[in-house]
PDB file of C-alpha atoms and ligand atoms in Angstrom:
ATOM      1  CA  MET V   1      41.557 -34.181 -91.699  1.00  0.00           C
ATOM      2  CA  THR V   2      43.302 -31.327 -89.956  1.00  0.00           C
ATOM      3  CA  GLU V   3      43.906 -27.764 -90.968  1.00  0.00           C
ATOM      4  CA  LEU V   4      47.081 -27.153 -89.077  1.00  0.00           C
ATOM      5  CA  LYS V   5      48.243 -23.578 -89.723  1.00  0.00           C
ATOM      6  CA  THR V   6      50.897 -21.386 -88.259  1.00  0.00           C
ATOM      7  CA  TYR V   7      49.720 -18.362 -86.342  1.00  0.00           C
ATOM      8  CA  GLU V   8      51.564 -15.530 -84.709  1.00  0.00           C
ATOM      9  CA  GLY V   9      50.393 -14.179 -81.434  1.00  0.00           C
ATOM     10  CA  GLY V  10      51.345 -12.480 -78.213  1.00  0.00           C
ATOM     11  CA  CYS V  11      50.442 -10.091 -75.407  1.00  0.00           C
ATOM     12  CA  HIS V  12      49.113  -6.542 -75.754  1.00  0.00           C
ATOM     13  CA  CYS V  13      52.297  -4.532 -75.228  1.00  0.00           C
ATOM     14  CA  GLY V  14      54.296  -6.734 -77.668  1.00  0.00           C
ATOM     15  CA  LYS V  15      56.987  -8.036 -75.326  1.00  0.00           C
ATOM     16  CA  VAL V  16      55.641 -11.579 -75.445  1.00  0.00           C
ATOM     17  CA  ARG V  17      55.495 -12.993 -78.991  1.00  0.00           C
ATOM     18  CA  TYR V  18      55.133 -16.555 -80.235  1.00  0.00           C
ATOM     19  CA  SER V  19      54.296 -18.732 -83.220  1.00  0.00           C
ATOM     20  CA  VAL V  20      52.020 -21.685 -82.905  1.00  0.00           C
ATOM     21  CA  LYS V  21      50.811 -24.484 -85.188  1.00  0.00           C
ATOM     22  CA  LEU V  22      47.121 -24.924 -84.473  1.00  0.00           C
ATOM     23  CA  ASP V  23      44.013 -26.341 -86.132  1.00  0.00           C
ATOM     24  CA  LEU V  24      41.303 -23.686 -85.701  1.00  0.00           C
ATOM     25  CA  SER V  25      38.715 -25.770 -87.567  1.00  0.00           C
ATOM     26  CA  GLN V  26      38.572 -27.688 -84.285  1.00  0.00           C
ATOM     27  CA  PRO V  27      36.687 -26.142 -81.322  1.00  0.00           C
ATOM     28  CA  VAL V  28      38.604 -24.167 -78.749  1.00  0.00           C
ATOM     29  CA  VAL V  29      37.895 -24.429 -75.064  1.00  0.00           C
ATOM     30  CA  SER V  30      35.905 -21.952 -73.013  1.00  0.00           C
ATOM     31  CA  CYS V  31      36.064 -23.017 -69.367  1.00  0.00           C
ATOM     32  CA  ASN V  32      34.158 -22.010 -66.266  1.00  0.00           C
ATOM     33  CA  CYS V  33      36.851 -22.799 -63.700  1.00  0.00           C
ATOM     34  CA  SER V  34      37.900 -20.262 -61.093  1.00  0.00           C
ATOM     35  CA  ILE V  35      40.539 -18.629 -63.246  1.00  0.00           C
ATOM     36  CA  CYS V  36      39.081 -18.939 -66.775  1.00  0.00           C
ATOM     37  CA  SER V  37      35.795 -17.465 -65.676  1.00  0.00           C
ATOM     38  CA  LYS V  38      37.650 -14.332 -64.540  1.00  0.00           C
ATOM     39  CA  THR V  39      40.157 -14.004 -67.360  1.00  0.00           C
ATOM     40  CA  GLY V  40      37.856 -15.012 -70.264  1.00  0.00           C
ATOM     41  CA  THR V  41      40.470 -16.974 -72.140  1.00  0.00           C
ATOM     42  CA  MET V  42      39.567 -19.118 -75.170  1.00  0.00           C
ATOM     43  CA  LEU V  43      42.106 -21.886 -75.263  1.00  0.00           C
ATOM     44  CA  GLY V  44      43.524 -23.968 -78.066  1.00  0.00           C
ATOM     45  CA  PHE V  45      45.671 -26.855 -76.832  1.00  0.00           C
ATOM     46  CA  VAL V  46      48.790 -27.899 -78.732  1.00  0.00           C
ATOM     47  CA  PRO V  47      51.754 -30.188 -78.011  1.00  0.00           C
ATOM     48  CA  VAL V  48      54.726 -28.189 -76.800  1.00  0.00           C
ATOM     49  CA  GLU V  49      56.669 -28.887 -80.074  1.00  0.00           C
ATOM     50  CA  ASN V  50      54.008 -26.893 -81.973  1.00  0.00           C
ATOM     51  CA  PHE V  51      54.789 -23.776 -79.980  1.00  0.00           C
ATOM     52  CA  THR V  52      57.748 -21.425 -80.282  1.00  0.00           C
ATOM     53  CA  LEU V  53      58.247 -18.481 -77.920  1.00  0.00           C
ATOM     54  CA  ARG V  54      59.885 -15.735 -80.014  1.00  0.00           C
ATOM     55  CA  SER V  55      60.311 -13.112 -77.306  1.00  0.00           C
ATOM     56  CA  GLY V  56      59.343 -12.230 -73.807  1.00  0.00           C
ATOM     57  CA  GLU V  57      60.587 -15.189 -71.781  1.00  0.00           C
ATOM     58  CA  LYS V  58      61.895 -12.850 -69.093  1.00  0.00           C
ATOM     59  CA  ASP V  59      58.738 -10.731 -69.142  1.00  0.00           C
ATOM     60  CA  LEU V  60      56.444 -13.611 -68.196  1.00  0.00           C
ATOM     61  CA  THR V  61      55.161 -13.978 -64.662  1.00  0.00           C
ATOM     62  CA  ASP V  62      54.087 -17.469 -63.623  1.00  0.00           C
ATOM     63  CA  TYR V  63      50.925 -17.874 -61.544  1.00  0.00           C
ATOM     64  CA  GLN V  64      50.087 -21.210 -60.039  1.00  0.00           C
ATOM     65  CA  PHE V  65      47.340 -22.382 -57.731  1.00  0.00           C
ATOM     66  CA  ASN V  66      45.474 -25.528 -56.626  1.00  0.00           C
ATOM     67  CA  LYS V  67      47.530 -28.570 -57.686  1.00  0.00           C
ATOM     68  CA  LYS V  68      50.131 -26.353 -59.406  1.00  0.00           C
ATOM     69  CA  VAL V  69      50.255 -28.448 -62.501  1.00  0.00           C
ATOM     70  CA  ILE V  70      49.442 -25.562 -64.821  1.00  0.00           C
ATOM     71  CA  HIS V  71      51.580 -22.524 -65.371  1.00  0.00           C
ATOM     72  CA  HIS V  72      49.249 -19.597 -65.891  1.00  0.00           C
ATOM     73  CA  LEU V  73      51.707 -17.245 -67.489  1.00  0.00           C
ATOM     74  CA  PHE V  74      51.069 -13.551 -68.020  1.00  0.00           C
ATOM     75  CA  CYS V  75      53.039 -10.586 -69.278  1.00  0.00           C
ATOM     76  CA  SER V  76      54.425  -8.599 -66.355  1.00  0.00           C
ATOM     77  CA  THR V  77      53.974  -5.316 -68.228  1.00  0.00           C
ATOM     78  CA  CYS V  78      50.501  -5.508 -69.763  1.00  0.00           C
ATOM     79  CA  GLY V  79      49.010  -8.412 -67.802  1.00  0.00           C
ATOM     80  CA  VAL V  80      47.694 -10.246 -70.837  1.00  0.00           C
ATOM     81  CA  ARG V  81      47.529 -14.046 -70.568  1.00  0.00           C
ATOM     82  CA  SER V  82      48.487 -15.082 -74.114  1.00  0.00           C
ATOM     83  CA  PHE V  83      49.337 -18.698 -73.286  1.00  0.00           C
ATOM     84  CA  GLY V  84      49.900 -21.167 -70.482  1.00  0.00           C
ATOM     85  CA  LYS V  85      51.764 -24.429 -70.022  1.00  0.00           C
ATOM     86  CA  GLY V  86      50.949 -27.706 -68.395  1.00  0.00           C
ATOM     87  CA  THR V  87      51.545 -31.417 -68.353  1.00  0.00           C
ATOM     88  CA  THR V  88      48.827 -33.976 -69.056  1.00  0.00           C
ATOM     89  CA  PRO V  89      48.269 -36.859 -66.615  1.00  0.00           C
ATOM     90  CA  ASP V  90      50.205 -39.131 -68.986  1.00  0.00           C
ATOM     91  CA  GLY V  91      53.193 -36.769 -68.943  1.00  0.00           C
ATOM     92  CA  ARG V  92      52.916 -34.935 -72.239  1.00  0.00           C
ATOM     93  CA  GLN V  93      53.840 -31.272 -72.173  1.00  0.00           C
ATOM     94  CA  MET V  94      51.092 -29.093 -73.600  1.00  0.00           C
ATOM     95  CA  VAL V  95      50.696 -25.408 -74.332  1.00  0.00           C
ATOM     96  CA  ALA V  96      47.307 -23.738 -74.043  1.00  0.00           C
ATOM     97  CA  VAL V  97      47.206 -20.768 -76.428  1.00  0.00           C
ATOM     98  CA  ASN V  98      44.691 -18.007 -75.814  1.00  0.00           C
ATOM     99  CA  VAL V  99      43.245 -17.729 -79.325  1.00  0.00           C
ATOM    100  CA  ARG V 100      42.091 -14.159 -78.492  1.00  0.00           C
ATOM    101  CA  CYS V 101      45.765 -13.247 -78.662  1.00  0.00           C
ATOM    102  CA  LEU V 102      46.457 -14.617 -82.160  1.00  0.00           C
ATOM    103  CA  ASP V 103      46.958 -12.140 -84.999  1.00  0.00           C
ATOM    104  CA  GLY V 104      44.338 -11.976 -87.714  1.00  0.00           C
ATOM    105  CA  VAL V 105      41.957 -14.552 -86.319  1.00  0.00           C
ATOM    106  CA  ASP V 106      38.211 -13.986 -86.680  1.00  0.00           C
ATOM    107  CA  LEU V 107      36.931 -15.039 -83.314  1.00  0.00           C
ATOM    108  CA  GLU V 108      33.344 -15.183 -84.591  1.00  0.00           C
ATOM    109  CA  SER V 109      34.307 -17.998 -86.918  1.00  0.00           C
ATOM    110  CA  ILE V 110      35.769 -20.202 -84.226  1.00  0.00           C
ATOM    111  CA  LYS V 111      33.740 -23.016 -82.709  1.00  0.00           C
ATOM    112  CA  VAL V 112      33.772 -22.987 -78.947  1.00  0.00           C
ATOM    113  CA  MET V 113      33.496 -26.033 -76.753  1.00  0.00           C
ATOM    114  CA  LYS V 114      32.320 -25.287 -73.213  1.00  0.00           C
ATOM    115  CA  VAL V 115      34.211 -27.199 -70.573  1.00  0.00           C
ATOM    116  CA  ASP V 116      32.972 -27.540 -67.051  1.00  0.00           C
ATOM    117  CA  GLY V 117      36.317 -26.991 -65.344  1.00  0.00           C
ATOM    118  CA  LYS V 118      34.600 -25.822 -62.175  1.00  0.00           C
ATOM    119  CA  SER V 119      33.500 -29.380 -61.478  1.00  0.00           C
ATOM    120  CA  PHE V 120      36.900 -31.044 -62.014  1.00  0.00           C
TER     121      PHE V 120
HETATM  122 ZN1   ZN Z   1      52.729  -7.429 -72.580  1.00  0.00          ZN
END
């Protein structure tokens, strides 16, 4: 059973805005890799068709490192990482939404799954 709901979210200054269909009854990912440990993102992964960027395409800066398979996007004005994009090994396009950037979500109620990204 899923509880797919539509959430609105975005960066701090408001230039980057999106809608996303996401099931927040499922745990989100907290990762200890080199970038997540610094940025503190809590990530919910959705297929790209569940994500709609409403504004801010031109305000996003793309940061890539390591194997450069993930686009770590951030707002060039306020610096907030509200989502990222990547492709799974089997070629599916995924969006990783930072659930901290969703409107009206009680972060205390969200289950967190710790992922050992540092060891990947
Ligand atoms: Zn911004």
